[in-house]
CSV table of C-alpha atoms and ligand atoms in Angstrom, one decimal:
chain,number,residue,atom,x,y,z
A,1,UNK,CA,-1.9,10.1,-22.1
A,2,UNK,CA,-4.0,10.0,-19.3
A,3,UNK,CA,-3.8,12.7,-16.4
A,4,UNK,CA,-2.6,10.1,-14.1
A,5,UNK,CA,0.0,8.5,-16.2
A,6,UNK,CA,1.1,12.3,-17.3
A,7,UNK,CA,1.5,13.3,-13.5
A,8,UNK,CA,3.6,10.3,-12.9
A,9,UNK,CA,6.0,10.8,-15.9
A,10,UNK,CA,6.0,14.5,-15.1
A,11,UNK,CA,7.2,13.8,-11.5
A,12,UNK,CA,9.7,11.5,-12.9
A,13,UNK,CA,11.2,14.0,-15.3
A,14,UNK,CA,11.4,16.6,-12.5
A,15,UNK,CA,13.3,14.2,-10.3
A,16,UNK,CA,15.6,12.8,-13.3
A,17,UNK,CA,17.1,16.2,-13.7
A,18,UNK,CA,18.7,16.0,-10.2
A,19,UNK,CA,20.1,12.7,-10.7
A,20,UNK,CA,22.9,13.4,-13.5
A,21,UNK,CA,22.3,10.1,-15.1
A,22,UNK,CA,22.6,9.6,-18.7
A,23,UNK,CA,19.4,10.1,-21.0
A,24,UNK,CA,19.4,6.5,-22.5
A,25,UNK,CA,19.3,4.9,-19.0
A,26,UNK,CA,16.9,7.2,-17.6
A,27,UNK,CA,14.6,6.4,-20.7
A,28,UNK,CA,15.1,2.9,-20.2
A,29,UNK,CA,14.2,3.3,-16.3
A,30,UNK,CA,11.0,5.5,-17.3
A,31,UNK,CA,9.6,3.2,-20.1
A,32,UNK,CA,7.0,0.5,-19.4
A,33,UNK,CA,8.6,-3.0,-20.8
A,34,UNK,CA,5.2,-5.0,-21.5
A,35,UNK,CA,1.5,-4.6,-21.5
A,36,UNK,CA,-0.8,-7.6,-22.1
A,37,UNK,CA,-4.3,-6.4,-23.1
A,38,UNK,CA,-6.9,-9.1,-23.0
A,39,UNK,CA,-10.5,-9.6,-23.7
A,40,UNK,CA,-12.3,-12.6,-22.7
A,41,UNK,CA,-15.9,-14.0,-22.5
A,42,UNK,CA,-17.6,-14.8,-19.1
A,43,UNK,CA,-21.1,-16.3,-18.7
A,44,UNK,CA,-23.1,-13.8,-16.6
A,45,UNK,CA,-26.6,-14.9,-16.0
A,46,UNK,CA,-27.9,-16.3,-19.3
A,47,UNK,CA,-25.5,-14.2,-21.6
A,48,UNK,CA,-21.8,-14.3,-22.3
A,49,UNK,CA,-20.1,-10.8,-21.4
A,50,UNK,CA,-16.8,-9.8,-23.0
A,51,UNK,CA,-14.5,-8.5,-20.3
A,52,UNK,CA,-11.7,-6.3,-20.9
A,53,UNK,CA,-8.5,-6.5,-18.8
A,54,UNK,CA,-4.7,-5.9,-18.8
A,55,UNK,CA,-1.6,-6.7,-17.0
A,56,UNK,CA,1.5,-4.2,-17.3
A,57,UNK,CA,4.9,-5.1,-16.2
A,58,UNK,CA,6.8,-1.9,-16.0
A,59,UNK,CA,10.3,-2.9,-15.3
A,60,UNK,CA,12.1,-6.3,-15.3
A,61,UNK,CA,15.4,-4.9,-13.8
A,62,UNK,CA,14.4,-7.3,-10.9
A,63,UNK,CA,12.3,-10.4,-11.1
A,64,UNK,CA,9.7,-11.1,-10.3
A,65,UNK,CA,7.5,-8.2,-11.1
A,66,UNK,CA,5.0,-7.4,-8.6
A,67,UNK,CA,1.9,-5.3,-8.2
A,68,UNK,CA,-1.8,-5.5,-7.3
A,69,UNK,CA,-5.0,-6.2,-9.5
A,70,UNK,CA,-7.6,-3.5,-9.6
A,71,UNK,CA,-11.3,-4.4,-10.2
A,72,UNK,CA,-12.9,-1.1,-11.5
A,73,UNK,CA,-15.2,-0.1,-14.3
A,74,UNK,CA,-12.9,2.9,-14.9
A,75,UNK,CA,-9.6,0.9,-15.6
A,76,UNK,CA,-7.8,1.6,-18.8
A,77,UNK,CA,-4.6,1.0,-20.1
A,78,UNK,CA,-3.0,4.0,-19.1
A,79,UNK,CA,-4.1,3.6,-15.7
A,80,UNK,CA,-2.7,0.2,-15.3
A,81,UNK,CA,0.7,1.5,-16.9
A,82,UNK,CA,0.8,4.4,-14.3
A,83,UNK,CA,0.1,2.2,-11.4
A,84,UNK,CA,2.8,-0.5,-12.7
A,85,UNK,CA,5.3,2.4,-13.0
A,86,UNK,CA,4.8,3.5,-9.3
A,87,UNK,CA,5.2,0.1,-8.3
A,88,UNK,CA,8.7,0.1,-9.7
A,89,UNK,CA,9.7,3.1,-7.8
A,90,UNK,CA,7.8,2.1,-4.7
A,91,UNK,CA,9.7,-1.1,-4.6
A,92,UNK,CA,13.1,0.4,-4.9
A,93,UNK,CA,12.2,3.1,-2.2
A,94,UNK,CA,11.4,0.2,0.3
A,95,UNK,CA,14.4,-1.9,-0.8
A,96,UNK,CA,12.0,-4.9,-2.0
A,97,UNK,CA,13.7,-6.6,-4.9
A,98,UNK,CA,11.0,-6.7,-7.6
A,99,UNK,CA,10.2,-4.8,-10.8
A,100,UNK,CA,6.8,-3.0,-10.8
A,101,UNK,CA,3.6,-4.4,-12.3
A,102,UNK,CA,-0.1,-4.0,-12.1
A,103,UNK,CA,-3.4,-5.6,-13.4
A,104,UNK,CA,-6.7,-4.3,-14.1
A,105,UNK,CA,-10.1,-5.9,-14.9
A,106,UNK,CA,-12.8,-3.5,-16.2
A,107,UNK,CA,-15.8,-4.3,-13.8
A,108,UNK,CA,-17.6,-2.7,-11.2
A,109,UNK,CA,-17.7,-5.2,-8.3
A,110,UNK,CA,-21.2,-3.8,-7.4
A,111,UNK,CA,-22.8,-5.1,-10.6
A,112,UNK,CA,-21.7,-8.8,-10.1
A,113,UNK,CA,-22.6,-11.4,-7.6
A,114,UNK,CA,-19.6,-13.5,-5.7
A,115,UNK,CA,-20.2,-16.4,-8.1
A,116,UNK,CA,-19.9,-14.0,-11.1
A,117,UNK,CA,-16.7,-12.3,-9.8
A,118,UNK,CA,-15.1,-15.6,-9.0
A,119,UNK,CA,-15.7,-16.8,-12.6
A,120,UNK,CA,-14.1,-13.4,-13.9
A,121,UNK,CA,-11.1,-13.9,-11.3
A,122,UNK,CA,-10.5,-17.2,-12.6
A,123,UNK,CA,-10.6,-16.6,-16.4
A,124,UNK,CA,-8.5,-13.5,-15.8
A,125,UNK,CA,-5.8,-15.9,-14.1
A,126,UNK,CA,-6.1,-18.4,-16.9
A,127,UNK,CA,-5.2,-15.7,-19.3
A,128,UNK,CA,-2.3,-14.6,-17.2
A,129,UNK,CA,-1.0,-18.4,-17.1
A,130,UNK,CA,-1.5,-19.0,-20.7
A,131,UNK,CA,0.9,-15.9,-21.6
A,132,UNK,CA,3.3,-16.6,-19.0
A,133,UNK,CA,2.3,-13.3,-16.9
A,134,UNK,CA,2.1,-15.0,-13.7
A,135,UNK,CA,4.5,-17.3,-11.2
A,136,UNK,CA,6.4,-17.0,-8.4
A,137,UNK,CA,9.6,-16.2,-10.3
A,138,UNK,CA,7.7,-14.1,-13.0
A,139,UNK,CA,5.0,-11.9,-11.9
A,140,UNK,CA,3.1,-11.8,-8.6
A,141,UNK,CA,-0.1,-10.1,-8.1
A,142,UNK,CA,-1.8,-9.0,-5.1
A,143,UNK,CA,-4.7,-7.0,-4.0
A,144,UNK,CA,-5.5,-3.4,-5.0
A,145,UNK,CA,-8.9,-1.4,-5.3
A,146,UNK,CA,-11.9,-3.7,-5.5
A,147,UNK,CA,-10.1,-6.9,-4.7
A,148,UNK,CA,-8.8,-8.6,-1.4
A,149,UNK,CA,-8.0,-11.9,0.1
A,150,UNK,CA,-10.8,-13.8,-1.3
A,151,UNK,CA,-9.8,-12.9,-4.9
A,152,UNK,CA,-6.3,-13.9,-4.1
A,153,UNK,CA,-7.6,-17.3,-2.9
A,154,UNK,CA,-9.1,-17.8,-6.2
A,155,UNK,CA,-6.2,-16.9,-8.2
A,156,UNK,CA,-3.9,-19.4,-6.1
A,157,UNK,CA,-6.4,-22.0,-6.5
A,158,UNK,CA,-6.7,-21.5,-10.3
A,159,UNK,CA,-2.8,-21.4,-10.4
A,160,UNK,CA,-2.5,-24.6,-8.4
A,161,UNK,CA,-4.9,-26.4,-10.8
A,162,UNK,CA,-2.8,-25.8,-13.5
A,163,UNK,CA,0.6,-26.0,-12.0
A,164,UNK,CA,0.0,-27.9,-9.0
A,165,UNK,CA,3.5,-29.6,-9.1
A,166,UNK,CA,5.5,-26.3,-8.8
A,167,UNK,CA,7.2,-26.6,-5.6
A,168,UNK,CA,6.9,-22.7,-4.9
A,169,UNK,CA,3.5,-22.3,-6.6
A,170,UNK,CA,2.1,-20.5,-3.5
A,171,UNK,CA,4.3,-17.7,-4.2
A,172,UNK,CA,2.6,-16.9,-7.3
A,173,UNK,CA,0.3,-14.3,-5.4
A,174,UNK,CA,0.4,-12.6,-2.3
A,175,UNK,CA,-2.5,-10.9,0.0
A,176,UNK,CA,-4.0,-14.6,0.5
A,177,UNK,CA,-6.0,-15.6,3.4
A,178,UNK,CA,-3.6,-16.8,6.4
A,179,UNK,CA,-5.0,-20.3,6.2
A,180,UNK,CA,-4.2,-20.2,2.4
A,181,UNK,CA,-0.4,-19.5,2.4
A,182,UNK,CA,-1.0,-16.0,3.4
A,183,UNK,CA,0.9,-14.0,6.1
A,184,UNK,CA,-0.3,-12.5,9.4
A,185,UNK,CA,-0.4,-8.8,9.2
A,186,UNK,CA,-0.9,-8.6,5.2
A,187,UNK,CA,-4.5,-7.1,5.2
A,188,UNK,CA,-3.8,-4.3,7.5
A,189,UNK,CA,-0.2,-3.7,6.0
A,190,UNK,CA,-0.6,-0.6,3.8
A,191,UNK,CA,-2.8,1.2,6.5
A,192,UNK,CA,-0.3,0.4,9.0
A,193,UNK,CA,2.4,1.4,6.9
A,194,UNK,CA,0.9,4.7,6.4
A,195,UNK,CA,0.7,4.9,10.4
A,196,UNK,CA,4.5,4.2,10.7
A,197,UNK,CA,5.2,6.7,8.0
A,198,UNK,CA,3.2,9.4,9.7
A,199,UNK,CA,4.8,8.7,13.2
A,200,UNK,CA,8.3,9.0,11.4
A,201,UNK,CA,7.3,12.2,9.6
A,202,UNK,CA,5.8,13.8,12.8
A,203,UNK,CA,8.8,13.1,15.0
A,204,UNK,CA,11.2,15.7,13.5
A,205,UNK,CA,10.9,18.9,15.6
A,206,UNK,CA,12.3,21.3,12.8
A,207,UNK,CA,9.7,19.8,10.2
A,208,UNK,CA,6.7,20.1,12.5
A,209,UNK,CA,7.8,23.5,13.5
A,210,UNK,CA,7.8,24.7,10.0
A,211,UNK,CA,4.2,23.5,9.8
A,212,UNK,CA,3.2,25.0,12.9
A,213,UNK,CA,2.6,21.6,14.6
A,214,UNK,CA,3.8,19.7,17.7
A,215,UNK,CA,5.7,16.6,17.2
A,216,UNK,CA,4.2,13.3,17.6
A,217,UNK,CA,0.6,12.2,16.4
A,218,UNK,CA,-1.1,12.3,19.5
A,219,UNK,CA,-4.0,14.7,19.2
A,220,UNK,CA,-3.5,15.4,15.7
A,221,UNK,CA,-6.8,16.0,13.7
A,222,UNK,CA,-7.4,13.7,10.6
A,223,UNK,CA,-9.6,13.4,7.7
A,224,UNK,CA,-10.0,10.3,5.7
A,225,UNK,CA,-11.3,9.8,2.2
A,226,UNK,CA,-12.2,6.0,1.3
A,227,UNK,CA,-12.8,3.6,4.3
A,228,UNK,CA,-11.6,0.5,2.4
A,229,UNK,CA,-8.9,-1.7,3.0
A,230,UNK,CA,-6.0,1.2,3.3
A,231,UNK,CA,-8.3,3.9,4.5
A,232,UNK,CA,-10.0,1.8,7.3
A,233,UNK,CA,-6.7,0.3,8.5
A,234,UNK,CA,-4.7,3.6,8.3
A,235,UNK,CA,-7.6,5.8,10.3
A,236,UNK,CA,-8.2,2.8,12.8
A,237,UNK,CA,-4.6,2.4,13.8
A,238,UNK,CA,-4.0,6.3,13.8
A,239,UNK,CA,-6.8,6.4,16.2
A,240,UNK,CA,-6.1,3.7,18.4
A,241,UNK,CA,-2.2,3.4,18.5
A,242,UNK,CA,-1.4,6.9,17.6
A,243,UNK,CA,-4.0,9.0,19.5
A,244,UNK,CA,-5.1,10.9,16.3
A,245,UNK,CA,-8.7,12.4,16.4
A,246,UNK,CA,-10.6,11.5,13.1
A,247,UNK,CA,-12.9,14.3,12.5
A,248,UNK,CA,-14.2,13.7,9.0
A,249,UNK,CA,-14.6,10.7,6.9
A,250,UNK,CA,-15.9,10.3,3.4
A,251,UNK,CA,-17.1,7.2,1.5
A,252,UNK,CA,-19.0,6.4,-1.8
A,253,UNK,CA,-22.2,7.5,-0.3
A,254,UNK,CA,-21.1,10.8,1.0
A,255,UNK,CA,-19.0,12.7,3.8
A,256,UNK,CA,-19.4,13.1,7.5
A,257,UNK,CA,-18.0,15.6,10.1
A,258,UNK,CA,-17.6,15.7,13.8
A,259,UNK,CA,-15.2,18.2,15.4
A,260,UNK,CA,-15.0,15.9,18.6
A,261,UNK,CA,-13.9,13.0,16.7
A,262,UNK,CA,-15.4,9.9,15.1
A,263,UNK,CA,-15.0,6.5,16.6
A,264,UNK,CA,-13.9,4.4,13.4
A,265,UNK,CA,-14.5,1.1,14.7
A,266,UNK,CA,-18.1,2.1,15.7
A,267,UNK,CA,-18.6,3.8,12.4
A,268,UNK,CA,-17.4,0.7,10.6
A,269,UNK,CA,-20.2,-1.5,12.6
A,270,UNK,CA,-22.8,1.2,11.5
A,271,UNK,CA,-21.9,1.2,8.0
A,272,UNK,CA,-22.3,-2.7,8.1
A,273,UNK,CA,-25.6,-2.6,9.4
A,274,UNK,CA,-27.2,0.4,7.8
A,275,UNK,CA,-25.0,0.2,4.4
A,276,UNK,CA,-23.8,4.0,4.8
A,277,UNK,CA,-22.1,6.2,7.0
A,278,UNK,CA,-24.5,8.8,6.7
A,279,UNK,CA,-26.5,9.5,9.7
A,280,UNK,CA,-23.7,8.3,12.2
A,281,UNK,CA,-24.6,9.6,15.5
A,282,UNK,CA,-22.9,12.8,16.5
A,283,UNK,CA,-22.0,13.6,12.8
A,284,UNK,CA,-23.0,16.4,10.7
A,285,UNK,CA,-23.4,15.6,7.0
A,286,UNK,CA,-21.1,17.4,4.5
A,287,UNK,CA,-22.4,18.9,1.3
A,288,UNK,CA,-20.7,16.7,-1.0
A,289,UNK,CA,-18.4,13.6,-0.5
A,290,UNK,CA,-15.6,15.8,-2.0
A,291,UNK,CA,-15.6,18.2,1.1
A,292,UNK,CA,-13.7,15.9,3.1
A,293,UNK,CA,-10.7,17.0,1.0
A,294,UNK,CA,-10.9,20.4,2.0
A,295,UNK,CA,-11.6,20.2,5.8
A,296,UNK,CA,-9.5,22.3,8.1
A,297,UNK,CA,-7.2,19.3,9.8
A,298,UNK,CA,-3.7,18.5,10.5
A,299,UNK,CA,-3.4,15.3,8.4
A,300,UNK,CA,-5.5,14.5,5.3
A,301,UNK,CA,-5.5,10.9,4.1
A,302,UNK,CA,-6.8,10.4,0.6
A,303,UNK,CA,-7.2,6.7,0.5
A,304,UNK,CA,-9.7,6.1,-2.3
A,305,UNK,CA,-8.6,6.7,-6.1
A,306,UNK,CA,-6.5,8.8,-8.1
A,307,UNK,CA,-6.8,12.4,-9.2
A,308,UNK,CA,-8.9,13.8,-6.2
A,309,UNK,CA,-6.8,16.7,-5.5
A,310,UNK,CA,-6.3,18.8,-8.8
A,311,UNK,CA,-5.8,22.5,-9.8
A,312,UNK,CA,-9.6,22.6,-9.2
A,313,UNK,CA,-9.5,22.2,-5.4
A,314,UNK,CA,-5.8,22.4,-4.4
A,315,UNK,CA,-6.3,26.1,-3.5
A,316,UNK,CA,-8.9,24.9,-0.8
A,317,UNK,CA,-7.0,22.4,0.9
A,318,UNK,CA,-6.3,23.4,4.4
A,319,UNK,CA,-4.5,20.2,5.9
A,320,UNK,CA,-1.0,20.6,7.1
A,321,UNK,CA,0.0,17.2,5.9
A,322,UNK,CA,-1.4,15.3,2.8
A,323,UNK,CA,-0.7,11.4,3.2
A,324,UNK,CA,-1.1,10.0,0.0
A,325,UNK,CA,-2.3,6.5,0.8
A,326,UNK,CA,-4.0,6.0,-2.5
A,327,UNK,CA,-1.9,5.9,-5.6
A,328,UNK,CA,-1.8,9.3,-7.4
A,329,UNK,CA,-4.6,11.0,-5.3
A,330,UNK,CA,-2.9,14.4,-6.1
A,331,UNK,CA,-2.1,15.4,-9.5
A,332,UNK,CA,1.5,16.7,-10.2
A,333,UNK,CA,0.5,20.4,-10.5
A,334,UNK,CA,-1.7,20.3,-7.7
A,335,UNK,CA,1.0,18.6,-5.5
A,336,UNK,CA,3.4,21.6,-6.6
A,337,UNK,CA,0.7,24.2,-5.4
A,338,UNK,CA,0.2,22.4,-2.1
A,339,UNK,CA,4.0,22.4,-1.4
A,340,UNK,CA,4.4,26.1,-2.6
A,341,UNK,CA,1.4,26.8,0.1
A,342,UNK,CA,3.8,25.1,2.7
A,343,UNK,CA,1.7,21.9,2.9
A,344,UNK,CA,3.8,18.6,3.4
A,345,UNK,CA,2.9,16.0,0.9
A,346,UNK,CA,4.2,12.6,1.6
A,347,UNK,CA,4.2,10.9,-1.7
A,348,UNK,CA,2.1,7.6,-2.5
A,349,UNK,CA,5.1,5.5,-3.6
A,350,UNK,CA,6.7,5.8,-0.4
A,351,UNK,CA,3.7,6.0,2.1
A,352,UNK,CA,1.7,3.4,0.6
A,353,UNK,CA,4.7,0.8,0.4
A,354,UNK,CA,3.7,-1.0,3.5
A,355,UNK,CA,1.5,-3.4,1.4
A,356,UNK,CA,4.0,-4.5,-1.0
A,357,UNK,CA,6.8,-4.8,1.8
A,358,UNK,CA,4.5,-7.4,3.6
A,359,UNK,CA,3.7,-8.8,0.4
A,360,UNK,CA,7.6,-9.4,0.0
A,361,UNK,CA,7.5,-11.1,3.4
A,362,UNK,CA,4.5,-13.6,2.4
A,363,UNK,CA,6.4,-14.3,-0.8
A,364,UNK,CA,9.7,-15.0,1.3
A,365,UNK,CA,7.5,-17.0,3.5
A,366,UNK,CA,6.0,-19.1,0.5
A,367,UNK,CA,9.4,-19.7,-0.8
A,368,UNK,CA,10.7,-20.9,2.4
A,369,UNK,CA,7.7,-23.1,3.2
A,370,UNK,CA,7.8,-22.1,6.9
A,371,UNK,CA,6.1,-19.6,9.2
A,372,UNK,CA,8.4,-16.6,10.5
A,373,UNK,CA,9.1,-17.2,14.1
A,374,UNK,CA,8.8,-21.0,14.1
A,375,UNK,CA,12.6,-21.6,14.5
A,376,UNK,CA,13.6,-19.3,17.1
A,377,UNK,CA,10.4,-18.2,19.0
A,378,UNK,CA,11.0,-20.9,21.9
A,379,UNK,CA,14.7,-20.4,21.9
A,380,UNK,CA,14.5,-16.9,22.5
A,381,UNK,CA,11.7,-17.3,25.1
A,382,UNK,CA,14.0,-19.9,27.1
A,383,UNK,CA,17.2,-17.4,26.7
A,384,UNK,CA,14.9,-14.5,28.1
A,385,UNK,CA,13.8,-16.8,31.1
A,386,UNK,CA,17.3,-17.6,31.9
A,387,UNK,CA,18.2,-14.0,31.7
A,388,UNK,CA,15.7,-13.1,34.3
A,389,UNK,CA,16.3,-15.9,36.2
A,390,UNK,CA,19.9,-14.6,36.6
A,391,UNK,CA,18.9,-11.3,37.1
A,392,UNK,CA,16.4,-12.1,40.0
A,393,UNK,CA,19.4,-14.0,41.6
A,394,UNK,CA,21.8,-11.1,41.2
A,395,UNK,CA,19.2,-8.5,42.6
A,396,UNK,CA,17.3,-10.4,45.1
A,397,UNK,CA,14.1,-9.0,43.5
A,398,UNK,CA,11.5,-11.0,41.9
A,399,UNK,CA,9.4,-10.1,38.7
A,400,UNK,CA,5.6,-10.5,38.7
A,401,UNK,CA,4.1,-13.2,36.5
A,402,UNK,CA,2.8,-10.2,34.1
A,403,UNK,CA,6.2,-8.8,34.0
A,404,UNK,CA,7.8,-12.2,33.5
A,405,UNK,CA,5.5,-13.0,30.6
A,406,UNK,CA,6.0,-9.6,28.9
A,407,UNK,CA,9.8,-9.6,29.2
A,408,UNK,CA,10.4,-13.2,28.0
A,409,UNK,CA,8.0,-13.6,25.3
A,410,UNK,CA,9.5,-14.8,22.0
A,411,UNK,CA,8.4,-13.2,18.7
A,412,UNK,CA,5.4,-14.5,16.8
A,413,UNK,CA,5.1,-14.2,13.1
A,414,UNK,CA,2.9,-10.9,13.6
A,415,UNK,CA,5.3,-9.3,15.6
A,416,UNK,CA,8.2,-9.8,13.2
A,417,UNK,CA,5.9,-8.7,10.4
A,418,UNK,CA,5.1,-5.5,12.4
A,419,UNK,CA,8.6,-4.8,13.1
A,420,UNK,CA,10.0,-5.6,9.7
A,421,UNK,CA,7.4,-3.2,8.3
A,422,UNK,CA,8.2,-0.6,10.7
A,423,UNK,CA,12.0,-0.7,10.3
A,424,UNK,CA,11.4,-0.5,6.4
A,425,UNK,CA,9.1,2.5,6.7
A,426,UNK,CA,11.4,4.4,8.9
A,427,UNK,CA,14.7,3.7,7.0
A,428,UNK,CA,13.1,4.7,3.6
A,429,UNK,CA,11.7,7.9,5.2
A,430,UNK,CA,15.2,8.8,6.3
A,431,UNK,CA,16.7,8.1,3.1
A,432,UNK,CA,14.0,10.3,1.3
A,433,UNK,CA,14.4,13.1,4.0
A,434,UNK,CA,18.1,13.1,3.9
A,435,UNK,CA,17.8,13.9,0.1
A,436,UNK,CA,15.5,16.5,0.6
A,437,UNK,CA,17.8,18.2,3.2
A,438,UNK,CA,21.2,17.6,1.2
A,439,UNK,CA,20.0,18.9,-2.3
A,440,UNK,CA,18.8,22.3,-1.7
A,441,UNK,CA,17.3,22.6,-5.3
A,442,UNK,CA,14.7,19.7,-4.3
A,443,UNK,CA,11.9,21.3,-2.4
A,444,UNK,CA,9.4,18.3,-1.8
A,445,UNK,CA,9.3,14.8,-0.6
A,446,UNK,CA,8.2,13.3,-3.9
A,447,UNK,CA,11.1,14.7,-5.8
A,448,UNK,CA,13.4,13.3,-3.2
A,449,UNK,CA,11.6,10.0,-3.2
A,450,UNK,CA,12.0,9.7,-6.9
A,451,UNK,CA,15.8,10.5,-6.8
A,452,UNK,CA,16.2,8.0,-4.4
A,453,UNK,CA,14.4,5.3,-6.6
A,454,UNK,CA,15.8,6.3,-9.8
A,455,UNK,CA,19.4,6.1,-8.2
A,456,UNK,CA,18.6,2.7,-6.9
A,457,UNK,CA,17.4,1.4,-10.1
A,458,UNK,CA,20.4,2.9,-11.9
A,459,UNK,CA,22.8,1.1,-9.8
A,460,UNK,CA,21.0,-2.1,-10.6
A,461,UNK,CA,21.6,-1.7,-14.1
A,462,UNK,CA,25.0,-0.8,-13.7
A,463,UNK,CA,25.7,-3.6,-11.6
A,464,UNK,CA,24.5,-5.8,-14.5
A,465,UNK,CA,27.2,-4.1,-16.7
A,466,UNK,CA,24.6,-3.3,-19.3
A,467,UNK,CA,24.9,0.5,-18.9
A,468,UNK,CA,28.4,1.7,-18.6
B,501,LIG,P1,-10.8,-0.7,-1.4
B,501,LIG,O1,-11.5,-1.1,-2.6
B,501,LIG,O2,-10.6,-1.7,-0.4
B,501,LIG,O3,-11.0,0.8,-0.9
B,501,LIG,C1,-11.6,1.9,-1.5
B,501,LIG,C2,-12.7,2.4,-0.8
B,501,LIG,O4,-12.9,3.9,-1.3
B,501,LIG,C3,-13.9,1.7,-1.1
B,501,LIG,O5,-14.8,1.7,0.2
B,501,LIG,C4,-14.8,2.7,-1.8
B,501,LIG,O6,-16.2,2.7,-1.8
B,501,LIG,C5,-14.3,4.2,-1.5
B,501,LIG,N1,-14.4,5.3,-2.5
B,501,LIG,C6,-14.4,5.2,-4.0
B,501,LIG,N2,-14.5,6.1,-4.4
B,501,LIG,C7,-14.7,7.2,-3.4
B,501,LIG,C8,-14.8,8.4,-3.4
B,501,LIG,N3,-14.9,9.4,-4.4
B,501,LIG,N4,-15.0,9.1,-2.1
B,501,LIG,C9,-15.0,8.3,-0.9
B,501,LIG,N5,-14.7,7.2,-0.9
B,501,LIG,C10,-14.6,6.5,-2.1
B,501,LIG,O7,-9.4,-0.3,-2.2
B,501,LIG,P2,-8.1,-0.1,-1.5
B,501,LIG,O8,-7.3,-1.3,-1.4
B,501,LIG,O9,-8.2,0.5,0.2
B,501,LIG,O10,-7.2,1.0,-2.3
B,501,LIG,C11,-7.4,2.3,-2.3
B,501,LIG,C12,-6.3,2.8,-2.8
B,501,LIG,O11,-4.9,2.6,-2.3
B,501,LIG,C13,-6.1,2.7,-4.3
B,501,LIG,O12,-5.7,3.8,-4.8
B,501,LIG,C14,-5.0,1.7,-4.4
B,501,LIG,O13,-4.2,1.6,-5.5
B,501,LIG,C15,-4.2,2.0,-3.3
B,501,LIG,N6,-3.3,1.1,-2.6
B,501,LIG,C16,-3.8,-0.2,-2.1
B,501,LIG,C17,-2.9,-1.1,-1.7
B,501,LIG,C18,-3.4,-2.4,-0.8
B,501,LIG,O14,-2.9,-3.1,-0.3
B,501,LIG,N7,-4.6,-2.6,-1.0
B,501,LIG,C19,-1.5,-0.8,-1.4
B,501,LIG,C20,-1.1,0.2,-2.1
B,501,LIG,C21,-1.9,1.2,-2.7
């Protein structure tokens, strides 16, 4: 078993001991139900290449199953199973009614051009259709490492080609471009969820006092590993809406540092132009890209891949809060070590759940065949205008045009998505924190999060009457 899957199961076992549930039920919750391993030929240049790929469905206690598709040359079965397992617990924590799944295609995206990647994605989708591993009520993929809206659009198009008459076909995949049955706010969702979670975690005075920090995000120093979908949006929103100072960033090509702060938008533009973050004006080059993980800062956001903080470097971590934006960036042993050192580790299965939460909204939009806000926006707007008119009459005061526009605006899809996401992240944090405070033997947020997830899944099984 890989370190990653081993860590996930080790964390599960640690938490399961606090639930008082029977072994048989715990075994069922922990087990991965199905894995489809496939190999298929794709014409690359003049030669056929045999591509290895997977789709794991960890739990069918709720359907459809849900989870991203990863394109990486390091993908193997254990990794996909570990990620699918995390998805089950993640969905339970944020009350998204899905079982967990994950897909993996063993390719390095740097080695293929767009046309070749399209061919690989479409062929992979065909395999999933053939074996009934995709569908709006069966299993719904989404983006993950190495994939994004473009790949999701190819998946949708392939599905529509094969199953065009299906009324809810658009719900077969989420993370699609907005003009192809997607939803506003999905691309930024995981990073924005990280921001809402950090904002909430930093709002508790006693928790912050224990870390030697003030409440609130304003002025907190942040280091970020990986400036992809999750890392970029997390860093950008923490900087622009939270007032954080990003002092260190690492990408594939290396790591940079500036104690006065790095402007993330300018850095992204610079990287687009130069093809690298190295040499960004005002920053110092760090020896190795891994040095970002041991920078002295308030918040460390590992947002690249798993197994980045291990027993090998955990001793050198100097952050006060580690926000696991990636899946499994800290191994189980290393996390225990960090917690012992007094570091707050906000676990992946909670803090990066923003993506699946907004994917759930997108799926609901696809099933309802209507944009959120379409029915009520004007109605709300007219009601607020009437209310304001009455207030003006009663007080004899007149609002300015700017005030009127602000106070009477009805909610658009993006407003509703963000508000639904914020509500979800706050509610879930309170549930996890209350377990941590209530159960004296639990000393870390991850174990508390697992207890929340296991209990919710167990209650689903119990309500089915299957496990007396
Ligand atoms: P991505 O491919 O968009 O970005 C990952 C970035 O990390 C890339 O820019 C890559 O160059 C960089 N990177 C890779 N190795 C690195 C290293 N050693 N040091 C520094 N940078 C490195 O992927 P993503 O979608 O942002 O996913 C990142 C992590 O977040 C993964 O663990 C994924 O499972 C998890 N996640 C993603 C989502 C989502 O909605 N995309 C949701 C939940 C969790």
